[in-house]
Structures are given as C-alpha cells and as structure tokens.
Coordinates of N, CA and C in Angstrom, one line a residue:
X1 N 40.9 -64.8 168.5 CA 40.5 -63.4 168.3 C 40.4 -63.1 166.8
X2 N 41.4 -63.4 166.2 CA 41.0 -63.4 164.3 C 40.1 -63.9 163.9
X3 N 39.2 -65.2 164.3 CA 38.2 -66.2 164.2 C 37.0 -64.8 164.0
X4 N 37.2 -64.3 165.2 CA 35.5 -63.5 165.4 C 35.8 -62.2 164.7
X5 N 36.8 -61.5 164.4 CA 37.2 -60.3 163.6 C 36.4 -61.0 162.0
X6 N 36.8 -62.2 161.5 CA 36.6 -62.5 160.3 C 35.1 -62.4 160.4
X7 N 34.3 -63.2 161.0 CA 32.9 -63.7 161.2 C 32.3 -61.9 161.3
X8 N 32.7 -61.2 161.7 CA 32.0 -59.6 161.7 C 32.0 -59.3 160.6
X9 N 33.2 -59.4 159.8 CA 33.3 -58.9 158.2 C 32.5 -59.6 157.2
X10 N 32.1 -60.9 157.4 CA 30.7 -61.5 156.8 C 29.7 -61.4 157.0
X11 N 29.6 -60.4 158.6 CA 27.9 -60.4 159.0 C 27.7 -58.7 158.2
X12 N 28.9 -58.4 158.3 CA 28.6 -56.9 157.7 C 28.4 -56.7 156.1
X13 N 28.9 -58.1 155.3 CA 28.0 -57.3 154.1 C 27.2 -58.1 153.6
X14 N 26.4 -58.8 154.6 CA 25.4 -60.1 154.4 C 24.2 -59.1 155.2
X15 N 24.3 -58.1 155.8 CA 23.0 -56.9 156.8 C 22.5 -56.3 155.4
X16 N 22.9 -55.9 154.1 CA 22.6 -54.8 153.4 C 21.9 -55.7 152.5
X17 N 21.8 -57.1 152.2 CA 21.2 -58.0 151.5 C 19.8 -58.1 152.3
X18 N 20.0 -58.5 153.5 CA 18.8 -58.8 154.2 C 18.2 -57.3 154.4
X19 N 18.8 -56.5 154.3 CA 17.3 -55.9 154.3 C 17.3 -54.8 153.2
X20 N 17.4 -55.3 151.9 CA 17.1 -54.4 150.9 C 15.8 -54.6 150.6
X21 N 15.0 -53.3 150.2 CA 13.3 -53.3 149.8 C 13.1 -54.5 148.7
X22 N 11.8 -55.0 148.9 CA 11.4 -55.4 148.1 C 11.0 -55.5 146.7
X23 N 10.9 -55.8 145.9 CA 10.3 -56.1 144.2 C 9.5 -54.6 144.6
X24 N 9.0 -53.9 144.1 CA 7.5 -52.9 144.0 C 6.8 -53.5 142.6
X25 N 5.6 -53.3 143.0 CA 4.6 -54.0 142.3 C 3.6 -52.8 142.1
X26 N 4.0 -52.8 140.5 CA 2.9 -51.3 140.0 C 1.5 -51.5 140.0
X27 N 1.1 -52.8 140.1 CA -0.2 -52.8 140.4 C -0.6 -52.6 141.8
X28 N 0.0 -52.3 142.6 CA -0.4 -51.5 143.7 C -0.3 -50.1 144.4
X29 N -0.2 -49.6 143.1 CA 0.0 -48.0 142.8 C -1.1 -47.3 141.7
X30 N -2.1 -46.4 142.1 CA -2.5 -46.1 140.8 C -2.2 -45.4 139.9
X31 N -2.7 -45.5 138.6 CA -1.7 -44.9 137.5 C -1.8 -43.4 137.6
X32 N -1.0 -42.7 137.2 CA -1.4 -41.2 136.9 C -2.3 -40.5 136.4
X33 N -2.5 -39.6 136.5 CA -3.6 -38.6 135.6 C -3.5 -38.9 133.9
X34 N -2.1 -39.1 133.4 CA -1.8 -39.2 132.1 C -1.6 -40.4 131.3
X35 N -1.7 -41.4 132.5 CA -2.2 -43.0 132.0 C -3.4 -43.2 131.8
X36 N -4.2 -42.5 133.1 CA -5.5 -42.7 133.1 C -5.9 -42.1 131.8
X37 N -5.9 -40.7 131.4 CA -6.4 -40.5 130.1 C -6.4 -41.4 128.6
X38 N -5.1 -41.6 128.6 CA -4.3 -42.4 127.3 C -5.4 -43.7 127.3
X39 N -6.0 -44.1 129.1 CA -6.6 -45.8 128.6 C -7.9 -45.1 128.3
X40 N -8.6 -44.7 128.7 CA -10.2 -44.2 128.4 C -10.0 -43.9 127.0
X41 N -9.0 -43.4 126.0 CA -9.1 -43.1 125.0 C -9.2 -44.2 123.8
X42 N -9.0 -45.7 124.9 CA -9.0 -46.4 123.8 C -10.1 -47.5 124.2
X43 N -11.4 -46.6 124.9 CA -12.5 -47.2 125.0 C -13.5 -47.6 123.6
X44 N -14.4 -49.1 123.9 CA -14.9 -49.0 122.4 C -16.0 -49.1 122.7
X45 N -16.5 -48.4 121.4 CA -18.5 -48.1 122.0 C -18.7 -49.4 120.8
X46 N -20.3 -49.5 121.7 CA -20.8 -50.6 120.5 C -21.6 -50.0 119.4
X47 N -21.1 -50.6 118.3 CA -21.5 -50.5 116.9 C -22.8 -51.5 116.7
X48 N -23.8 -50.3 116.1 CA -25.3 -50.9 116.0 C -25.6 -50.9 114.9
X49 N -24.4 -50.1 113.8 CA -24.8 -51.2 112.2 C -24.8 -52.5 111.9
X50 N -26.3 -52.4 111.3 CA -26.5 -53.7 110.6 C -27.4 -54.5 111.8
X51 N -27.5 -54.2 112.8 CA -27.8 -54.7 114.1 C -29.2 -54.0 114.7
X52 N -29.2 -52.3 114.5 CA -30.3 -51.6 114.8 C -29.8 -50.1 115.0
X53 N -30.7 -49.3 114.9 CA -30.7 -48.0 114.7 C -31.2 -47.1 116.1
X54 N -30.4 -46.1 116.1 CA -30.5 -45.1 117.1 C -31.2 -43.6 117.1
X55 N -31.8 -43.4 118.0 CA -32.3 -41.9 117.4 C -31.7 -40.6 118.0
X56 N -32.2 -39.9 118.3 CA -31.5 -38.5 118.4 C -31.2 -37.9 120.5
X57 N -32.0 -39.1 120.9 CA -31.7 -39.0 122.5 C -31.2 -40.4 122.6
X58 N -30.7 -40.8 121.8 CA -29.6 -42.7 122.2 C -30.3 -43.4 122.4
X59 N -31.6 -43.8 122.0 CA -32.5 -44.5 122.3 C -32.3 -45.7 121.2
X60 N -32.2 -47.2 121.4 CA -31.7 -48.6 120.4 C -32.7 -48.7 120.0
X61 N -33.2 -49.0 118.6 CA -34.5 -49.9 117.7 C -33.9 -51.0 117.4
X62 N -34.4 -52.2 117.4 CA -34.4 -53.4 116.6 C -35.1 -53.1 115.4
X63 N -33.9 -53.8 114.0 CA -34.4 -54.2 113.1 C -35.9 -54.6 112.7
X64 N -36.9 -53.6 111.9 CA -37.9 -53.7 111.5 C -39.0 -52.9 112.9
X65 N -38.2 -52.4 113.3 CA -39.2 -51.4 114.3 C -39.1 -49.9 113.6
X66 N -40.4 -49.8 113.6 CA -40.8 -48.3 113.4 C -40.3 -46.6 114.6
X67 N -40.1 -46.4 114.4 CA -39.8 -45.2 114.9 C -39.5 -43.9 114.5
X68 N -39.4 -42.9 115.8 CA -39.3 -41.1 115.1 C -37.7 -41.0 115.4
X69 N -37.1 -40.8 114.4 CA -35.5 -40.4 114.9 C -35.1 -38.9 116.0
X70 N -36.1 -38.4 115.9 CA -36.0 -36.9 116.2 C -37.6 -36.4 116.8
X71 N -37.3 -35.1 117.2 CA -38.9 -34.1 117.4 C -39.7 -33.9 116.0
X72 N -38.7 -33.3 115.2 CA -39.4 -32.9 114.4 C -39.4 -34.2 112.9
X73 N -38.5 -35.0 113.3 CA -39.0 -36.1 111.9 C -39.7 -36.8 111.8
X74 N -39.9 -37.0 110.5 CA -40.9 -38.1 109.8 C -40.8 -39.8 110.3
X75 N -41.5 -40.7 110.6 CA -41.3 -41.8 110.8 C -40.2 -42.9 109.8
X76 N -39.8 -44.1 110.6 CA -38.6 -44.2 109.6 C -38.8 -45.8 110.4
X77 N -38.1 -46.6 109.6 CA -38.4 -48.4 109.5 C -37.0 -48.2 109.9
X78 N -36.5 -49.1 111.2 CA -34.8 -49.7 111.4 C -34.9 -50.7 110.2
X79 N -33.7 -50.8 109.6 CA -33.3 -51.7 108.3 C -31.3 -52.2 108.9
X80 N -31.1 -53.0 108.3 CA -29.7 -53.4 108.4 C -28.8 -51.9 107.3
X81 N -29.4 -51.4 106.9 CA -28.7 -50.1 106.1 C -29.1 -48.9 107.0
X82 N -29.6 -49.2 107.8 CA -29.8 -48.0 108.5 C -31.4 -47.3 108.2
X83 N -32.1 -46.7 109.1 CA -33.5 -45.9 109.2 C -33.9 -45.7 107.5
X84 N -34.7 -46.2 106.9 CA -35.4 -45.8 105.9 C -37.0 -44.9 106.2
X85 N -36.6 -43.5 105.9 CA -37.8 -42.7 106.8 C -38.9 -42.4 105.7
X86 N -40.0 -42.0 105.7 CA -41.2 -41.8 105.0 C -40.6 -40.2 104.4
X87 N -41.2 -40.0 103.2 CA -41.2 -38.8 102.7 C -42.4 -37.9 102.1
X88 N -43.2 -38.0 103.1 CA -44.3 -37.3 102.7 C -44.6 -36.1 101.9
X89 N -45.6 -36.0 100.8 CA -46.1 -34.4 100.2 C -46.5 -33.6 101.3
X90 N -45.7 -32.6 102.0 CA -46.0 -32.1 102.7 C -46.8 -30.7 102.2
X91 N -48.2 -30.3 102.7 CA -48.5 -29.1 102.1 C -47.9 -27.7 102.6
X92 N -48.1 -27.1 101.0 CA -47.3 -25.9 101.1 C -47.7 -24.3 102.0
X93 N -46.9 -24.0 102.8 CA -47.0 -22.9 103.5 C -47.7 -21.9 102.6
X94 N -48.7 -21.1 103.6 CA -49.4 -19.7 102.9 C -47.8 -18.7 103.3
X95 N -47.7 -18.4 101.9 CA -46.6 -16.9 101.8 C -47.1 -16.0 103.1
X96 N -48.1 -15.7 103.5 CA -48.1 -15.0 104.3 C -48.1 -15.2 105.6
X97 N -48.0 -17.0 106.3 CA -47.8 -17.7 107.5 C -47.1 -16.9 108.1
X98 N -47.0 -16.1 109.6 CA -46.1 -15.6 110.5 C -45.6 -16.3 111.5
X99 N -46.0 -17.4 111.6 CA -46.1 -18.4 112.7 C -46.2 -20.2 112.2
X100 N -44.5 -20.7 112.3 CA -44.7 -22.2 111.5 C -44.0 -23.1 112.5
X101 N -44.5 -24.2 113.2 CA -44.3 -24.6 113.9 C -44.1 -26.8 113.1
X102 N -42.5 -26.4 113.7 CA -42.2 -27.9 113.5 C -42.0 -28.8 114.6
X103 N -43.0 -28.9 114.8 CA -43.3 -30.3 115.4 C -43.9 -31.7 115.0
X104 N -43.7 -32.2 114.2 CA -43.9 -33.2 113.5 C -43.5 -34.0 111.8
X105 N -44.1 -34.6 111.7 CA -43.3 -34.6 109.9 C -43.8 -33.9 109.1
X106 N -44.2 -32.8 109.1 CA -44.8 -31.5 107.9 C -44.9 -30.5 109.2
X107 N -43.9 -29.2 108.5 CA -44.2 -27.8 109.3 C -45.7 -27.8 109.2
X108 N -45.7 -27.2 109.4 CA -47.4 -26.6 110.3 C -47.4 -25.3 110.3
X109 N -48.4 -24.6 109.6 CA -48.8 -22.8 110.1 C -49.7 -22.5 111.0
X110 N -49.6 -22.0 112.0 CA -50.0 -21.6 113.1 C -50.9 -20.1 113.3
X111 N -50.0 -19.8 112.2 CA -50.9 -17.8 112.2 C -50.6 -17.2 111.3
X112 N -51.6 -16.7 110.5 CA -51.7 -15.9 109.5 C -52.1 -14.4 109.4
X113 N -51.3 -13.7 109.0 CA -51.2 -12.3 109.2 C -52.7 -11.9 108.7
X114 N -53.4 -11.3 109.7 CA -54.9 -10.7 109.3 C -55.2 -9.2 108.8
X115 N -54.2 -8.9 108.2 CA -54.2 -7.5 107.3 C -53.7 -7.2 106.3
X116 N -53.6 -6.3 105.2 CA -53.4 -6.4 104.0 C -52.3 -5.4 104.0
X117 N -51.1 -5.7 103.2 CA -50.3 -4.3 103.1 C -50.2 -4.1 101.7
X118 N -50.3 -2.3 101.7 CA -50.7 -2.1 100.6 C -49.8 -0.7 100.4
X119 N -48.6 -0.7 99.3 CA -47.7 0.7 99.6 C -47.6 1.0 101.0
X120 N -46.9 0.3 101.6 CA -46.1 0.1 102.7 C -47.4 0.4 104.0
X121 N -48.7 0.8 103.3 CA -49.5 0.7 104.5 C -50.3 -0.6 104.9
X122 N -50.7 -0.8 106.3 CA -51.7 -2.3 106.8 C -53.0 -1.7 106.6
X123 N -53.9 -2.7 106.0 CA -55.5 -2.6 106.3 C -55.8 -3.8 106.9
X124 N -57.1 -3.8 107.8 CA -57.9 -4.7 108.3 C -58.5 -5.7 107.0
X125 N -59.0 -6.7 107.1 CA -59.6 -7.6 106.6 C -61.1 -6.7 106.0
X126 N -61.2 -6.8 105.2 CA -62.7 -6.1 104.2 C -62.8 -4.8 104.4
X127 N -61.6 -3.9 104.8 CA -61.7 -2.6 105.1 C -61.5 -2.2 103.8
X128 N -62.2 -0.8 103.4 CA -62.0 -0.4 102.3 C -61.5 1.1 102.1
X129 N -60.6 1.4 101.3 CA -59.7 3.0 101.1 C -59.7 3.1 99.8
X130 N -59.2 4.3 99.9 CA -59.2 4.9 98.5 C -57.5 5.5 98.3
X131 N -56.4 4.8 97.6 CA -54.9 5.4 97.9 C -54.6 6.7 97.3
X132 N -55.8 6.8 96.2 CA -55.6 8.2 95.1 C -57.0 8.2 94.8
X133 N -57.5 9.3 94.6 CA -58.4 9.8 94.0 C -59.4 9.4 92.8
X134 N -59.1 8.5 92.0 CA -59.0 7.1 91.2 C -59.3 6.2 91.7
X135 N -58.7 5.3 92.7 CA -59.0 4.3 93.0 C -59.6 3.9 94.3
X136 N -60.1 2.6 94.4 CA -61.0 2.2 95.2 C -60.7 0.8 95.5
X137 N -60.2 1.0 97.1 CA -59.9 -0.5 97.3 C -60.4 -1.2 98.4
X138 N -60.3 -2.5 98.1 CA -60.6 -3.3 99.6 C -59.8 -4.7 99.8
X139 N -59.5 -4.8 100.9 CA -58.6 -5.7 102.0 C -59.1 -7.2 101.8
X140 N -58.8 -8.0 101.0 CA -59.6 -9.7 100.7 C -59.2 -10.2 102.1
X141 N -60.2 -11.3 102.1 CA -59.7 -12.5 103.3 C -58.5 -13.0 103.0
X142 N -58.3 -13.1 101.8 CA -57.0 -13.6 101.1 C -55.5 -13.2 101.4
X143 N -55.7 -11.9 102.2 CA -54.6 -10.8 102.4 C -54.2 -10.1 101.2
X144 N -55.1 -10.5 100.3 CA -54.7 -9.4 99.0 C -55.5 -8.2 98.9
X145 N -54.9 -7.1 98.4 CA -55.6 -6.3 98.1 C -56.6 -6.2 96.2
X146 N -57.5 -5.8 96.5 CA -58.3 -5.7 94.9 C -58.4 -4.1 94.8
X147 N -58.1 -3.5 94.0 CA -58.5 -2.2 93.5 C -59.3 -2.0 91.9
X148 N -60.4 -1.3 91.9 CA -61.0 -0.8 90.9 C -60.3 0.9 90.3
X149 N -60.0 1.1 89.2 CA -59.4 2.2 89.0 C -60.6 2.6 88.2
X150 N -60.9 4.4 88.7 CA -62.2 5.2 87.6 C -61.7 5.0 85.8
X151 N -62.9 5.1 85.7 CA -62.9 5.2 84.1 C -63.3 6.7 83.6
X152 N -62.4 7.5 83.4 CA -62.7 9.0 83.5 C -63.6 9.0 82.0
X153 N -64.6 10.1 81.2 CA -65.0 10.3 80.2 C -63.9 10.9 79.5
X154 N -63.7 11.4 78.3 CA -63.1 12.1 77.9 C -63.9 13.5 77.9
X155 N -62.5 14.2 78.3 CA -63.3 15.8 78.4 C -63.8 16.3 77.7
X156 N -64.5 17.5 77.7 CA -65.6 18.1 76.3 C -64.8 19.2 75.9
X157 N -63.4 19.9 76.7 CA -62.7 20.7 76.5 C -60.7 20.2 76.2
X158 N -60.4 21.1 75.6 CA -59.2 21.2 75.4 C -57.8 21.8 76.7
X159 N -59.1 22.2 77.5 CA -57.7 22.8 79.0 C -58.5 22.0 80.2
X160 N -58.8 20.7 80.1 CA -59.5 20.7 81.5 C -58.3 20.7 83.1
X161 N -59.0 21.0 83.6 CA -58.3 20.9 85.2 C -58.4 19.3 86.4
X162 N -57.3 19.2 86.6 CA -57.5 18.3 88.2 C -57.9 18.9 89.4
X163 N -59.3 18.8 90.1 CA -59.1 19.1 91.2 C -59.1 18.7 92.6
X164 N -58.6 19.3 93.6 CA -58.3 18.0 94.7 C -59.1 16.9 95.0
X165 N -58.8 16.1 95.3 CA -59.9 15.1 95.6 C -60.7 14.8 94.3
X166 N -60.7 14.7 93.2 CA -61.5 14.6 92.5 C -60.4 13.8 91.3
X167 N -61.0 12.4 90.8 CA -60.2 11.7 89.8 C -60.0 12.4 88.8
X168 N -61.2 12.7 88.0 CA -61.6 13.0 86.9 C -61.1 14.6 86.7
X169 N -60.7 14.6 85.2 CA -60.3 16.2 85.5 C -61.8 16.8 84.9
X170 N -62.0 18.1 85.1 CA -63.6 18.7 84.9 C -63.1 20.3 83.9
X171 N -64.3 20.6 83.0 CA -63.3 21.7 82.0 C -64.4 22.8 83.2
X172 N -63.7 23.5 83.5 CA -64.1 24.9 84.2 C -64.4 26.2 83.5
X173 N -64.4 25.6 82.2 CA -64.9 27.0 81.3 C -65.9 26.6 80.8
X174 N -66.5 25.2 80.6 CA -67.2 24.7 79.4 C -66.5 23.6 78.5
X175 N -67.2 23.8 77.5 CA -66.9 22.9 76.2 C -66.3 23.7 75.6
X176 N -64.9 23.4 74.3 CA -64.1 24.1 74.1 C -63.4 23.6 73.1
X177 N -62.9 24.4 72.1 CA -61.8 23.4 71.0 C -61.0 25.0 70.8
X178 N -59.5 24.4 69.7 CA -59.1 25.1 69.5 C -59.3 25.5 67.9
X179 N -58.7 26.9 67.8 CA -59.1 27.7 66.8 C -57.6 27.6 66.2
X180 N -56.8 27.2 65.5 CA -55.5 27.5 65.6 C -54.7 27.2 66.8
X181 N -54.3 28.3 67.4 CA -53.8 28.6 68.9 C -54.5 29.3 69.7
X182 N -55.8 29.4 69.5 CA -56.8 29.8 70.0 C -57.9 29.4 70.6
X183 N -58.2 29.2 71.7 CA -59.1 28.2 72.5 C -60.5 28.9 72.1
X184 N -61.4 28.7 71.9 CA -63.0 29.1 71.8 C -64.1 28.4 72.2
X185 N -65.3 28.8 73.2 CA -66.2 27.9 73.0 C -66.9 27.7 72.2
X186 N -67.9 25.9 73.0 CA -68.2 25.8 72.0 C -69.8 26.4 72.0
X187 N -70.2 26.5 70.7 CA -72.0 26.7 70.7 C -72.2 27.7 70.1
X188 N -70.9 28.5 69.9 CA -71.3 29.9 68.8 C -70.0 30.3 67.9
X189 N -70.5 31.0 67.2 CA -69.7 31.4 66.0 C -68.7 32.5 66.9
X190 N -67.1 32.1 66.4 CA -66.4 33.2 67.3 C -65.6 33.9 65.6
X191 N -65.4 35.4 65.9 CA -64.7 35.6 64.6 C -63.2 35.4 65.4
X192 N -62.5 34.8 64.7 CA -60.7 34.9 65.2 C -60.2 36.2 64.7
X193 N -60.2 36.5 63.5 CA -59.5 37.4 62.9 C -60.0 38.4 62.1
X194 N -59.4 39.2 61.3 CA -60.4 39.9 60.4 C -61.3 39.2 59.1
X195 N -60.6 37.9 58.7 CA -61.6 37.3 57.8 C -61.9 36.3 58.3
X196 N -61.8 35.6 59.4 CA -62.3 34.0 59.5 C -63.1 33.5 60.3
X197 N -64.5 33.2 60.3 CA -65.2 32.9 61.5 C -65.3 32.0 62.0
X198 N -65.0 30.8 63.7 CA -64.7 29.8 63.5 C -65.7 29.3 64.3
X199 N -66.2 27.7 64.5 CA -67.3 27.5 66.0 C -66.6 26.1 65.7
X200 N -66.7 25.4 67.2 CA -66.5 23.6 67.5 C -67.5 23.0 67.1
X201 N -66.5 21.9 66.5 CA -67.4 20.5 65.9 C -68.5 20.1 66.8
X202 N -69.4 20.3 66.5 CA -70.5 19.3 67.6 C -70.1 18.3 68.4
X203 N -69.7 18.1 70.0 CA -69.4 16.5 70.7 C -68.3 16.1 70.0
X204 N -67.4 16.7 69.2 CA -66.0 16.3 68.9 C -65.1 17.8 69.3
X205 N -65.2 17.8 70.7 CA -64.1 18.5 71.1 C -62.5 18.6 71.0
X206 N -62.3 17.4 70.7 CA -61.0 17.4 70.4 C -60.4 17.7 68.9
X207 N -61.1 18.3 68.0 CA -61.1 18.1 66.7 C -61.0 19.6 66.8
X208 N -59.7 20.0 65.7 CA -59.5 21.9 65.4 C -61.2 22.1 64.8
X209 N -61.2 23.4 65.5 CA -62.7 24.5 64.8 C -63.0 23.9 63.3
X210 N -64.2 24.5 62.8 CA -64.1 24.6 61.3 C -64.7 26.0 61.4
X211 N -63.2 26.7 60.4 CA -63.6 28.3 60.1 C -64.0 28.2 58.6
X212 N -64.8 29.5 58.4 CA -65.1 30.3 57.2 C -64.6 31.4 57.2
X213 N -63.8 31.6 55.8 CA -63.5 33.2 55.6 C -64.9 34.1 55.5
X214 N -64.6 35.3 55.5 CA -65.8 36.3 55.2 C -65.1 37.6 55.2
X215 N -65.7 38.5 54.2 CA -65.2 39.5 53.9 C -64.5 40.2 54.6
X216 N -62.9 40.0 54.2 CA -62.0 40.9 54.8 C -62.5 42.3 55.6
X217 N -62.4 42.4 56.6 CA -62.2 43.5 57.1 C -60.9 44.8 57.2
X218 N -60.5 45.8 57.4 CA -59.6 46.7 57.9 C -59.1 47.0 56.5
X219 N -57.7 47.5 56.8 CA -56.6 48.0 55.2 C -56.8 47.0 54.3
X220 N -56.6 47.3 53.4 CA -56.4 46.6 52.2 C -54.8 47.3 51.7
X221 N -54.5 45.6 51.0 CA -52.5 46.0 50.7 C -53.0 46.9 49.6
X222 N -52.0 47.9 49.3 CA -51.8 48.9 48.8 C -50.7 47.7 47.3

C-alpha cells in the first residue's frame, strides 16, 4: 500500500511538466501596428545619382538622354551631375500682354489689351478724342496714345478771355495795350489825362502805349 501512495506522488508532479505550453514563436504572430510602422520607416528607395535622372512625374532617363523635366521646362541632357538643361534667350513680353501662357521653354503672350488708356480713361484702337480743348488725340496700334497740343498765336490784346470749348484765348474787345494802368484800343489816339495823348504800338500789343504831352488843360497851380 505505501509502494502505490509513493508512485501517485511522482505521477503528480511529473502531469504539470507534460503538459506545459509550448516554446511560442513570434513569427507566427503578426507584428503590431507600431512595429509595423518603425519597419517601413527604414525602407530604402533607389538612388539614381550618377546613374540617371528623374523628372517631375518619376519618370527614369538614362545617362545622355534628352528630356523635359517638367510642363513648363526647357529641355535638359541626363549627365552623371545631374540634368544640364538649355537656357534659351527667351523673347521679351509686350508690357501690355494680359494673357501669358507657360507652356513650354519661353512664356508665351497670348493676348494683348486692344485699347489705349489714357487719364484713367480706355480708347479703341485709332479712335480719336480730344481730353482738353488744346489737345488732339489718337489711340496707336501700339496701345499708345499720341497727342498733338494747339499752338495758340499770341493775343493782339492785353485782357484776352478763355472760352468754353475753345483752346485759344480770343480778345473780345479788339486789339489793345496798356496806357499806364489803363487799357486802350488800338488804332486811335486816346487822351488819358489832361496833358497826354496815348495810341498802341502797331502789331506790338504787348508793348506800354507811346504817349505825347500836349497842352495842359484845366487849373493851373497857383
């Protein structure tokens, strides 16, 4: 009876051996969200210096192929230094282009404004205005404007007037000089005072009268 009491007490701690789990094997588990990240981060792209050049949609060139890196670039040779691209004189945009379109290796103008501005106002192409009374303009193909300004005469008087619409000022009394402080026409003898008779220079209006005295008139000083 002690024989089989003992033989139980070796089967009893020889059951917890046989059947403990297995080894686990991490490779039959997949990794976490936070493993997985950490390995993608130490992915390696291939390096195409020195080897060939890439353009702007991942497209590969071999060494000594020609190609556009881009929409709007200039052509460019793959080299072991990398794209050596053309640098063309490109011609220069009209100042007044409204419309420049890059699509290729030199912008491009597309549309040019067809009217002239002139003090903040548009004219048509060969239209012609007048902004002041003076001047006389017209609208170039150029989009520039040209104006002619009047060449007024000089007046024949000393008070001439501006009237509306009209450049030139016009004397509304005649021809005219001054006497002193005294305006007079011209073409006859005016007396100014009691001794001095005065008339304008012939066609030199702008020039003071020439007076002559002549016999005092009125009191005489005491």
């Amino acid at each position: 009876m002690a024989l089989h009491i003992h033989e139980a007490w070796i089967l009893l701690f020889l059951i917890p051996a046989l059947v403990a789990p297995a080894a686990i094997n991490h490779e039959d588990y997949p990794a976490d969200e936070g493993d997985q990240a950490s390995s993608n981060d130490n992915l390696i792209f291939d390096d195409y210096r020195g080897k060939g050049c890439v353009d702007d949609s991942g497209f590969v060139y071999k060494l000594g192929e020609r190609f556009f890196p881009g929409h709007s670039n200039c052509p460019c040779v793959c080299t072991e230094d990398g794209p050596v691209c053309d640098q063309p004189e490109c011609p220069k945009i009209h100042p007044k282009c409204t419309k420049v379109e890059h699509n290729g290796c030199c912008p491009e103008c597309k549309e040019v404004k067809n009217f002239c501005e002139y003090h903040g106002k548009n004219y048509k192409i060969l239209e012609e205005f007048k902004p002041s009374p003076c001047e006389w303009c017209r609208c170039e193909p150029s989009n520039e404007v040209h104006c002619v300004v009047a060449d007024c005469a000089v007046p024949e008087c000393v008070n001439p007037v501006y009237e509306p619409e009209q450049c030139c000022p016009v004397c509304k009394n005649g021809p005219n000089c001054f006497a002193g402080t005294t305006i007079i026409p011209a073409g006859i003898e005016v007396k100014v005072d009691d001794c001095n008779i005065c008339h304008c220079h012939n066609g030199d209006w702008w020039k003071p009268a020439q007076c002559s005295k002549r016999e005092c008139q009125g009191k005489q000083a005491l």
